[in-house]
Each structure stands twice: as structure tokens, then as C-alpha cells.
GROMACS .gro file of C-alpha atoms in nm:
model
  166
    1MET     CA    1  -0.646   1.755  -2.392
    2PRO     CA    2  -1.004   1.662  -2.296
    3ASN     CA    3  -0.938   1.299  -2.401
    4ILE     CA    4  -0.630   1.291  -2.177
    5LYS     CA    5  -0.835   1.422  -1.889
    6LYS     CA    6  -1.097   1.150  -1.940
    7LYS     CA    7  -0.833   0.874  -1.950
    8PHE     CA    8  -0.662   1.007  -1.638
    9SER     CA    9  -0.998   1.045  -1.461
   10LYS     CA   10  -1.065   0.676  -1.525
   11ILE     CA   11  -0.721   0.584  -1.382
   12TYR     CA   12  -0.790   0.791  -1.080
   13ASP     CA   13  -1.132   0.643  -1.016
   14LYS     CA   14  -0.996   0.293  -1.063
   15TYR     CA   15  -0.695   0.317  -0.833
   16VAL     CA   16  -0.742   0.591  -0.576
   17GLU     CA   17  -0.882   0.357  -0.308
   18GLN     CA   18  -0.606   0.104  -0.350
   19ILE     CA   19  -0.333   0.365  -0.342
   20TYR     CA   20  -0.488   0.532  -0.037
   21ARG     CA   21  -0.512   0.200   0.149
   22PHE     CA   22  -0.147   0.123   0.073
   23VAL     CA   23  -0.024   0.464   0.186
   24PHE     CA   24  -0.248   0.463   0.493
   25LEU     CA   25  -0.118   0.125   0.603
   26LYS     CA   26   0.232   0.265   0.577
   27VAL     CA   27   0.188   0.597   0.753
   28ASN     CA   28  -0.102   0.525   0.996
   29SER     CA   29  -0.249   0.875   0.959
   30GLN     CA   30  -0.554   0.978   0.747
   31GLU     CA   31  -0.425   1.335   0.699
   32ILE     CA   32  -0.079   1.231   0.591
   33ALA     CA   33  -0.216   0.952   0.369
   34GLN     CA   34  -0.450   1.197   0.194
   35ASP     CA   35  -0.163   1.435   0.134
   36LEU     CA   36   0.067   1.167  -0.001
   37VAL     CA   37  -0.206   1.024  -0.222
   38SER     CA   38  -0.282   1.369  -0.362
   39GLU     CA   39   0.086   1.411  -0.442
   40THR     CA   40   0.098   1.066  -0.597
   41PHE     CA   41  -0.176   1.144  -0.841
   42LEU     CA   42  -0.042   1.496  -0.907
   43ARG     CA   43   0.290   1.341  -1.010
   44CYS     CA   44   0.120   1.080  -1.221
   45TRP     CA   45  -0.089   1.352  -1.391
   46GLU     CA   46   0.229   1.550  -1.474
   47ALA     CA   47   0.384   1.242  -1.639
   48PHE     CA   48   0.055   1.152  -1.809
   49LYS     CA   49  -0.008   1.495  -1.959
   50ASP     CA   50   0.357   1.511  -2.078
   51LYS     CA   51   0.259   1.201  -2.272
   52LYS     CA   52   0.515   0.977  -2.111
   53ASP     CA   53   0.455   0.616  -2.198
   54ILE     CA   54   0.288   0.462  -1.888
   55LYS     CA   55   0.228   0.096  -1.971
   56ASN     CA   56   0.106  -0.004  -1.626
   57PRO     CA   57  -0.067   0.282  -1.443
   58ARG     CA   58  -0.125   0.091  -1.124
   59ALA     CA   59   0.245  -0.006  -1.094
   60PHE     CA   60   0.346   0.349  -1.178
   61LEU     CA   61   0.119   0.485  -0.902
   62TYR     CA   62   0.240   0.236  -0.641
   63GLN     CA   63   0.601   0.322  -0.730
   64ILE     CA   64   0.528   0.695  -0.682
   65ALA     CA   65   0.337   0.630  -0.356
   66ARG     CA   66   0.612   0.407  -0.228
   67ASN     CA   67   0.880   0.667  -0.303
   68LEU     CA   68   0.669   0.938  -0.135
   69VAL     CA   69   0.631   0.725   0.181
   70ILE     CA   70   1.005   0.668   0.189
   71ASP     CA   71   1.062   1.041   0.147
   72TYR     CA   72   0.811   1.117   0.422
   73TYR     CA   73   0.992   0.893   0.673
   74ARG     CA   74   1.335   1.023   0.566
   75GLU     CA   75   1.212   1.376   0.641
   76LYS     CA   76   1.049   1.280   0.964
   77SER     CA   77   1.303   1.020   1.063
   78LYS     CA   78   1.032   0.802   1.205
   79VAL     CA   79   0.994   0.431   1.232
   80VAL     CA   80   0.747   0.284   0.977
   81MET     CA   81   0.427   0.183   1.143
   82VAL     CA   82   0.170  -0.016   0.961
   83SER     CA   83  -0.198   0.003   1.062
   84ALA     CA   84  -0.443  -0.276   1.029
   85ASP     CA   85  -0.732  -0.050   1.135
   86SER     CA   86  -0.865  -0.019   0.781
   87ALA     CA   87  -0.828  -0.387   0.704
   88SER     CA   88  -1.162  -0.468   0.863
   89LEU     CA   89  -1.457  -0.266   0.985
   90PRO     CA   90  -1.611  -0.369   1.321
   91ASP     CA   91  -1.946  -0.540   1.298
   92PRO     CA   92  -2.193  -0.354   1.527
   93ARG     CA   93  -2.365  -0.683   1.601
   94GLU     CA   94  -2.051  -0.831   1.757
   95GLY     CA   95  -2.032  -0.843   2.133
   96LEU     CA   96  -1.785  -0.637   2.328
   97GLU     CA   97  -1.577  -0.940   2.406
   98GLU     CA   98  -1.555  -1.035   2.039
   99LYS     CA   99  -1.463  -0.681   1.942
  100THR     CA  100  -1.197  -0.659   2.204
  101ASN     CA  101  -1.046  -0.996   2.099
  102LYS     CA  102  -1.055  -0.894   1.733
  103ASN     CA  103  -0.894  -0.554   1.807
  104LEU     CA  104  -0.621  -0.717   2.021
  105GLU     CA  105  -0.549  -0.968   1.742
  106LEU     CA  106  -0.540  -0.691   1.478
  107GLU     CA  107  -0.307  -0.484   1.698
  108ARG     CA  108  -0.078  -0.785   1.747
  109ILE     CA  109  -0.065  -0.850   1.375
  110LYS     CA  110  -0.009  -0.484   1.302
  111ASN     CA  111   0.284  -0.474   1.547
  112CYS     CA  112   0.431  -0.787   1.399
  113LEU     CA  113   0.395  -0.657   1.044
  114SER     CA  114   0.562  -0.331   1.134
  115ALA     CA  115   0.855  -0.522   1.280
  116LEU     CA  116   0.929  -0.681   0.940
  117LYS     CA  117   1.162  -0.522   0.692
  118GLU     CA  118   0.996  -0.283   0.445
  119GLU     CA  119   1.029  -0.520   0.149
  120TYR     CA  120   0.840  -0.787   0.338
  121GLN     CA  121   0.574  -0.542   0.446
  122ASN     CA  122   0.522  -0.425   0.093
  123ALA     CA  123   0.502  -0.780  -0.043
  124ILE     CA  124   0.240  -0.879   0.210
  125ILE     CA  125   0.029  -0.564   0.161
  126TRP     CA  126   0.044  -0.585  -0.220
  127TYR     CA  127  -0.015  -0.959  -0.250
  128TYR     CA  128  -0.254  -1.039   0.032
  129LEU     CA  129  -0.436  -0.710   0.092
  130GLU     CA  130  -0.437  -0.552  -0.253
  131GLY     CA  131  -0.439  -0.872  -0.455
  132LEU     CA  132  -0.168  -0.761  -0.698
  133PRO     CA  133  -0.037  -1.037  -0.923
  134VAL     CA  134   0.318  -1.160  -0.866
  135SER     CA  135   0.429  -1.018  -1.198
  136GLU     CA  136   0.329  -0.668  -1.096
  137ILE     CA  137   0.489  -0.698  -0.756
  138ALA     CA  138   0.800  -0.819  -0.928
  139HIS     CA  139   0.802  -0.515  -1.147
  140LEU     CA  140   0.754  -0.285  -0.847
  141LEU     CA  141   1.037  -0.447  -0.655
  142GLY     CA  142   1.270  -0.479  -0.957
  143LYS     CA  143   1.295  -0.858  -0.911
  144THR     CA  144   1.215  -1.160  -1.123
  145GLU     CA  145   0.882  -1.335  -1.071
  146GLY     CA  146   1.050  -1.635  -0.919
  147ALA     CA  147   1.241  -1.420  -0.669
  148THR     CA  148   0.921  -1.237  -0.589
  149ARG     CA  149   0.733  -1.557  -0.513
  150VAL     CA  150   1.014  -1.659  -0.278
  151LEU     CA  151   1.006  -1.318  -0.114
  152ILE     CA  152   0.631  -1.339  -0.063
  153SER     CA  153   0.666  -1.685   0.096
  154ARG     CA  154   0.947  -1.564   0.321
  155ALA     CA  155   0.757  -1.252   0.417
  156LEU     CA  156   0.449  -1.456   0.513
  157GLN     CA  157   0.663  -1.701   0.710
  158ALA     CA  158   0.839  -1.413   0.885
  159LEU     CA  159   0.501  -1.269   0.979
  160LYS     CA  160   0.376  -1.601   1.109
  161ASP     CA  161   0.692  -1.641   1.316
  162LYS     CA  162   0.651  -1.288   1.464
  163VAL     CA  163   0.284  -1.356   1.543
  164SER     CA  164   0.364  -1.685   1.716
  165GLU     CA  165   0.637  -1.516   1.918
  166ALA     CA  166   0.408  -1.234   2.027
   0.00000   0.00000   0.00000
């Protein structure tokens, strides 16, 4: 059992920030994101200690987190809002005008991203913000790698179209 705890601890340390960022971008609340991430790792631990074969821990964690976010919105019957607040931290050396322009642009992108269908949101977050490889995104979405590449391209084009309309 101690060896299992060490392995899981390494998984936790390696992926907790990525999973948190993904969940936070989906729920736009630190408290809710923390709760959902805790539940994500708890469920992963249950599977891990039961010696289930987890070949790709990161994909497994994203799948759990994604399902928990879906469940959260089903329970709350809310519209999915994506926050870009954590995407960049303000530079204290920037002037007020630059900060304002940057915040307005981030808000505009956030609103445009939230207007996309969930599959597009996930593809953009996983590929461009998290840097997941196409093969892993394909596994998460249950699609082929070719279909996933097309989906990522369409998602990016849809986001560009929304931004230019806004």
C-alpha cells in the first residue's frame, strides 16, 4: 500500500494544477473548482487503489473532471461560463490603460469562448491552454486523431469568427 500511495502522490503532484485550471475555466469559481478537483482526485484514488489498470492517468483525470463539471451544471442547470482570468496574471508595471485594454480583450475572448459548444471549448482549452497532444484529446473525446485535428481547427475558426463579430 505505501508504494501505491507514493505512485498516486506523484500523479497528484504532476496533474493537480492542470486539472484545477481546466475545471476553473469551466465553472468560473475557485470554491466550486476546488471541490470538483478534490472529487476528481478522490475518484481517481478509489480506482487506483482498487488496482484498476489506468494506462493514461492524465486522460483519466480529465475524463473524471469533465464528467463532474457536466454533473455540476446538470444539477445547477446553469449555462457554462468559461473564465480567462487565470490565463494571464496582470503585470504590475503595466499602465492602467494597458490593463484595461487587456482585461476588456480577455473578457471579450472569454465571452466568445463560452458561446461555443462544449466540445469546441474543451478542444481549445486542452490543446491551446493545456498543451495536450492531439492523440490524448482524441482519446478524451472518443474520436480518431484525424477527426480531432479537424475539430480543433473548426473550434479555433469558430472562436476567431465569434471574436471578430464581437
